[in-house]
mmCIF file of C-alpha atoms in Angstrom:
data_model
loop_
_atom_site.group_PDB
_atom_site.id
_atom_site.type_symbol
_atom_site.label_atom_id
_atom_site.label_comp_id
_atom_site.label_asym_id
_atom_site.label_seq_id
_atom_site.Cartn_x
_atom_site.Cartn_y
_atom_site.Cartn_z
ATOM 1 C CA UNK A 1 68.811 1.661 90.696
ATOM 2 C CA UNK A 2 70.687 4.512 92.200
ATOM 3 C CA UNK A 3 72.867 2.110 94.272
ATOM 4 C CA UNK A 4 73.850 0.385 90.601
ATOM 5 C CA UNK A 5 75.197 3.105 89.398
ATOM 6 C CA UNK A 6 78.677 2.882 90.870
ATOM 7 C CA UNK A 7 79.741 -0.849 89.417
ATOM 8 C CA UNK A 8 78.038 0.370 85.925
ATOM 9 C CA UNK A 9 80.169 3.691 85.507
ATOM 10 C CA UNK A 10 83.180 1.194 87.023
ATOM 11 C CA UNK A 11 82.309 -1.226 84.837
ATOM 12 C CA UNK A 12 82.215 1.252 81.464
ATOM 13 C CA UNK A 13 85.287 3.157 82.367
ATOM 14 C CA UNK A 14 86.988 -0.340 82.523
ATOM 15 C CA UNK A 15 86.099 -1.725 78.965
ATOM 16 C CA UNK A 16 85.904 1.284 77.743
ATOM 17 C CA UNK A 17 89.313 2.743 78.024
ATOM 18 C CA UNK A 18 91.217 -0.747 78.599
ATOM 19 C CA UNK A 19 91.875 -0.511 74.414
ATOM 20 C CA UNK A 20 93.565 2.207 74.537
ATOM 21 C CA UNK A 21 95.821 0.295 76.744
ATOM 22 C CA UNK A 22 96.391 -2.620 75.044
ATOM 23 C CA UNK A 23 96.492 -1.832 71.789
ATOM 24 C CA UNK A 24 99.736 -2.867 70.365
ATOM 25 C CA UNK A 25 100.456 -5.570 73.225
ATOM 26 C CA UNK A 26 98.160 -8.447 71.692
ATOM 27 C CA UNK A 27 98.924 -9.914 68.458
ATOM 28 C CA UNK A 28 95.986 -10.313 66.296
ATOM 29 C CA UNK A 29 91.764 -9.666 66.483
ATOM 30 C CA UNK A 30 91.993 -11.623 69.394
ATOM 31 C CA UNK A 31 91.877 -9.575 72.816
ATOM 32 C CA UNK A 32 88.600 -10.008 73.399
ATOM 33 C CA UNK A 33 86.871 -13.700 75.368
ATOM 34 C CA UNK A 34 83.022 -14.109 75.199
ATOM 35 C CA UNK A 35 82.400 -16.562 78.026
ATOM 36 C CA UNK A 36 78.250 -17.684 78.370
ATOM 37 C CA UNK A 37 77.811 -20.464 80.459
ATOM 38 C CA UNK A 38 75.817 -21.097 84.027
ATOM 39 C CA UNK A 39 76.954 -20.189 87.536
ATOM 40 C CA UNK A 40 76.032 -21.611 91.012
ATOM 41 C CA UNK A 41 76.765 -19.432 93.974
ATOM 42 C CA UNK A 42 77.373 -21.049 97.599
ATOM 43 C CA UNK A 43 76.944 -19.593 100.393
ATOM 44 C CA UNK A 44 79.331 -20.209 103.652
ATOM 45 C CA UNK A 45 77.581 -23.261 105.994
ATOM 46 C CA UNK A 46 78.610 -20.799 108.448
ATOM 47 C CA UNK A 47 76.603 -17.792 107.392
ATOM 48 C CA UNK A 48 75.777 -15.757 111.495
ATOM 49 C CA UNK A 49 72.590 -15.287 113.032
ATOM 50 C CA UNK A 50 69.687 -12.910 112.985
ATOM 51 C CA UNK A 51 67.611 -12.509 115.823
ATOM 52 C CA UNK A 52 69.488 -14.676 118.393
ATOM 53 C CA UNK A 53 69.295 -17.899 115.080
ATOM 54 C CA UNK A 54 71.002 -19.907 113.145
ATOM 55 C CA UNK A 55 70.432 -18.340 109.617
ATOM 56 C CA UNK A 56 70.870 -20.007 106.639
ATOM 57 C CA UNK A 57 71.327 -19.174 102.801
ATOM 58 C CA UNK A 58 71.219 -21.792 100.848
ATOM 59 C CA UNK A 59 72.751 -22.489 96.952
ATOM 60 C CA UNK A 60 71.289 -21.016 93.950
ATOM 61 C CA UNK A 61 71.904 -21.368 89.815
ATOM 62 C CA UNK A 62 71.340 -19.206 86.750
ATOM 63 C CA UNK A 63 72.825 -18.502 83.475
ATOM 64 C CA UNK A 64 76.442 -16.536 84.320
ATOM 65 C CA UNK A 65 77.790 -13.690 80.895
ATOM 66 C CA UNK A 66 81.668 -12.607 81.422
ATOM 67 C CA UNK A 67 83.782 -10.174 79.047
ATOM 68 C CA UNK A 68 87.706 -10.755 78.979
ATOM 69 C CA UNK A 69 89.829 -7.719 77.257
ATOM 70 C CA UNK A 70 93.356 -8.737 76.980
ATOM 71 C CA UNK A 71 96.257 -6.863 78.151
ATOM 72 C CA UNK A 72 98.447 -8.357 76.546
ATOM 73 C CA UNK A 73 98.578 -12.476 76.455
ATOM 74 C CA UNK A 74 99.211 -13.350 80.145
ATOM 75 C CA UNK A 75 97.051 -10.159 81.560
ATOM 76 C CA UNK A 76 92.879 -9.461 80.975
ATOM 77 C CA UNK A 77 90.564 -7.673 82.636
ATOM 78 C CA UNK A 78 86.965 -9.373 83.307
ATOM 79 C CA UNK A 79 83.472 -8.543 83.890
ATOM 80 C CA UNK A 80 81.129 -10.996 85.448
ATOM 81 C CA UNK A 81 77.227 -10.687 84.772
ATOM 82 C CA UNK A 82 74.595 -13.296 85.411
ATOM 83 C CA UNK A 83 70.648 -13.363 85.637
ATOM 84 C CA UNK A 84 68.923 -12.953 88.865
ATOM 85 C CA UNK A 85 69.913 -15.109 91.969
ATOM 86 C CA UNK A 86 67.487 -16.333 94.068
ATOM 87 C CA UNK A 87 68.116 -17.266 97.660
ATOM 88 C CA UNK A 88 66.442 -18.680 100.310
ATOM 89 C CA UNK A 89 67.058 -17.756 103.711
ATOM 90 C CA UNK A 90 66.740 -20.508 106.667
ATOM 91 C CA UNK A 91 66.726 -19.650 111.186
ATOM 92 C CA UNK A 92 67.675 -22.919 113.151
ATOM 93 C CA UNK A 93 66.464 -24.451 109.480
ATOM 94 C CA UNK A 94 62.804 -22.467 109.258
ATOM 95 C CA UNK A 95 62.320 -20.766 105.833
ATOM 96 C CA UNK A 96 62.077 -17.396 106.940
ATOM 97 C CA UNK A 97 62.560 -15.296 103.718
ATOM 98 C CA UNK A 98 63.674 -15.119 100.151
ATOM 99 C CA UNK A 99 65.662 -12.594 98.404
ATOM 100 C CA UNK A 100 67.276 -12.552 94.424
ATOM 101 C CA UNK A 101 70.743 -11.232 93.842
ATOM 102 C CA UNK A 102 72.423 -9.510 91.723
ATOM 103 C CA UNK A 103 76.861 -10.057 92.285
ATOM 104 C CA UNK A 104 78.111 -7.908 89.066
ATOM 105 C CA UNK A 105 82.057 -8.682 89.580
ATOM 106 C CA UNK A 106 84.937 -6.881 88.312
ATOM 107 C CA UNK A 107 88.442 -8.272 87.715
ATOM 108 C CA UNK A 108 91.959 -8.627 86.459
ATOM 109 C CA UNK A 109 93.032 -12.265 85.487
ATOM 110 C CA UNK A 110 96.403 -13.662 85.478
ATOM 111 C CA UNK A 111 97.448 -16.359 82.503
ATOM 112 C CA UNK A 112 100.098 -17.921 83.063
ATOM 113 C CA UNK A 113 100.956 -20.238 79.776
ATOM 114 C CA UNK A 114 98.357 -18.252 77.448
ATOM 115 C CA UNK A 115 98.865 -20.377 74.334
ATOM 116 C CA UNK A 116 98.828 -24.177 75.182
ATOM 117 C CA UNK A 117 95.468 -25.769 74.921
ATOM 118 C CA UNK A 118 95.319 -25.801 78.635
ATOM 119 C CA UNK A 119 95.659 -22.649 80.886
ATOM 120 C CA UNK A 120 95.480 -22.394 84.539
ATOM 121 C CA UNK A 121 94.523 -18.774 85.633
ATOM 122 C CA UNK A 122 93.968 -16.996 88.605
ATOM 123 C CA UNK A 123 92.357 -13.107 89.364
ATOM 124 C CA UNK A 124 91.371 -11.188 92.417
ATOM 125 C CA UNK A 125 89.220 -7.944 91.738
ATOM 126 C CA UNK A 126 86.092 -6.408 93.844
ATOM 127 C CA UNK A 127 82.484 -7.834 93.530
ATOM 128 C CA UNK A 128 78.989 -5.271 94.171
ATOM 129 C CA UNK A 129 76.938 -7.138 95.364
ATOM 130 C CA UNK A 130 73.094 -5.927 95.396
ATOM 131 C CA UNK A 131 70.471 -7.572 97.085
ATOM 132 C CA UNK A 132 66.277 -7.035 96.013
ATOM 133 C CA UNK A 133 62.764 -8.367 96.050
ATOM 134 C CA UNK A 134 63.349 -9.729 99.688
ATOM 135 C CA UNK A 135 60.046 -10.833 101.638
ATOM 136 C CA UNK A 136 59.528 -13.038 104.514
ATOM 137 C CA UNK A 137 58.056 -16.004 104.493
ATOM 138 C CA UNK A 138 57.345 -18.952 106.462
ATOM 139 C CA UNK A 139 58.590 -17.466 110.310
ATOM 140 C CA UNK A 140 58.711 -14.150 108.690
ATOM 141 C CA UNK A 141 55.336 -14.150 106.155
ATOM 142 C CA UNK A 142 54.277 -10.926 105.677
ATOM 143 C CA UNK A 143 57.079 -8.919 108.066
ATOM 144 C CA UNK A 144 59.006 -5.903 106.434
ATOM 145 C CA UNK A 145 62.324 -7.491 105.138
ATOM 146 C CA UNK A 146 65.044 -5.924 103.999
ATOM 147 C CA UNK A 147 68.958 -6.267 103.096
ATOM 148 C CA UNK A 148 71.790 -3.787 102.320
ATOM 149 C CA UNK A 149 73.982 -4.608 99.600
ATOM 150 C CA UNK A 150 78.102 -4.883 99.707
ATOM 151 C CA UNK A 151 81.029 -4.514 98.336
ATOM 152 C CA UNK A 152 83.766 -6.391 98.615
ATOM 153 C CA UNK A 153 86.738 -8.209 97.443
ATOM 154 C CA UNK A 154 86.324 -11.529 95.554
ATOM 155 C CA UNK A 155 89.196 -14.397 94.377
ATOM 156 C CA UNK A 156 89.557 -16.842 91.006
ATOM 157 C CA UNK A 157 91.104 -19.355 89.907
ATOM 158 C CA UNK A 158 89.925 -21.399 86.651
ATOM 159 C CA UNK A 159 91.587 -22.841 83.489
ATOM 160 C CA UNK A 160 90.579 -22.674 79.530
ATOM 161 C CA UNK A 161 90.834 -25.453 78.178
ATOM 162 C CA UNK A 162 91.004 -24.424 73.985
ATOM 163 C CA UNK A 163 89.828 -26.319 71.585
ATOM 164 C CA UNK A 164 90.930 -24.585 68.388
ATOM 165 C CA UNK A 165 92.079 -21.046 68.081
ATOM 166 C CA UNK A 166 88.531 -18.491 68.219
ATOM 167 C CA UNK A 167 87.149 -21.852 70.633
ATOM 168 C CA UNK A 168 87.491 -22.728 74.548
ATOM 169 C CA UNK A 169 85.432 -23.855 77.700
ATOM 170 C CA UNK A 170 86.358 -22.584 81.095
ATOM 171 C CA UNK A 171 85.615 -23.238 84.423
ATOM 172 C CA UNK A 172 86.578 -21.567 87.173
ATOM 173 C CA UNK A 173 85.122 -20.834 90.360
ATOM 174 C CA UNK A 174 85.310 -17.734 92.714
ATOM 175 C CA UNK A 175 85.380 -17.457 95.993
ATOM 176 C CA UNK A 176 83.741 -13.177 96.547
ATOM 177 C CA UNK A 177 83.940 -11.334 100.381
ATOM 178 C CA UNK A 178 79.710 -10.378 100.934
ATOM 179 C CA UNK A 179 78.917 -8.694 104.343
ATOM 180 C CA UNK A 180 75.248 -7.504 104.242
ATOM 181 C CA UNK A 181 73.382 -5.688 107.323
ATOM 182 C CA UNK A 182 69.614 -7.403 107.626
ATOM 183 C CA UNK A 183 65.893 -5.190 108.699
ATOM 184 C CA UNK A 184 63.013 -7.318 109.292
ATOM 185 C CA UNK A 185 60.319 -4.199 110.118
ATOM 186 C CA UNK A 186 62.902 -1.438 109.549
ATOM 187 C CA UNK A 187 65.205 -2.907 113.061
ATOM 188 C CA UNK A 188 68.663 -4.235 112.065
ATOM 189 C CA UNK A 189 68.114 -7.931 113.332
ATOM 190 C CA UNK A 190 71.815 -8.890 112.470
ATOM 191 C CA UNK A 191 74.801 -9.333 109.378
ATOM 192 C CA UNK A 192 75.015 -11.946 107.106
ATOM 193 C CA UNK A 193 78.038 -12.784 106.634
ATOM 194 C CA UNK A 194 77.688 -14.721 102.995
ATOM 195 C CA UNK A 195 80.976 -15.211 101.603
ATOM 196 C CA UNK A 196 80.150 -17.539 98.764
ATOM 197 C CA UNK A 197 82.267 -19.819 96.720
ATOM 198 C CA UNK A 198 81.294 -19.713 92.753
ATOM 199 C CA UNK A 199 81.261 -22.117 90.859
ATOM 200 C CA UNK A 200 81.323 -21.116 87.249
ATOM 201 C CA UNK A 201 81.360 -23.304 83.374
ATOM 202 C CA UNK A 202 81.091 -21.647 80.000
ATOM 203 C CA UNK A 203 82.049 -22.169 76.394
ATOM 204 C CA UNK A 204 84.216 -18.708 75.752
ATOM 205 C CA UNK A 205 84.677 -17.564 71.879
ATOM 206 C CA UNK A 206 87.645 -14.889 71.598
ATOM 207 C CA UNK A 207 88.101 -12.241 68.183
#
């Protein structure tokens, strides 16, 4: 829990101070966009080597939530969250461990055509990934496995499809830099270079 505190503090500070900067920049009561959907975390195919063996982390899909505050019609700051993702780790193709992770991300987005029915956007931000409940399986069954938390940059691109003044559909993808030391029995066996692409699809409500 202690490892989550810096990100929680950053998120709370960002969202509570934004209205002071944006109160006069967006007309009407539509400065917030709340999106509900699903996200798929697809790790890099080259995850590195652990204990001298090629590591592979599988994909995971979970429900997601995204809250964006519009500083201006073009610029917005968002916070991404999701239910915990569960991944299987394979070494040389054989199951070796499972882990869960939460990858909250804070970012700033630029919307190219905010008043059009179709509006593409790009963004960049900071990600904090918290790994927990890691367990040795298969090759490492019974072993104590831990994966360190990770801070890294994130990039985003997507498009909003406006249904009406309140509702929209969003499709996006993110690249997140995730590098984590892996330990077995307290001994470091390598670094996992996960660096996933995150595919998202959501329905949003603007208010």
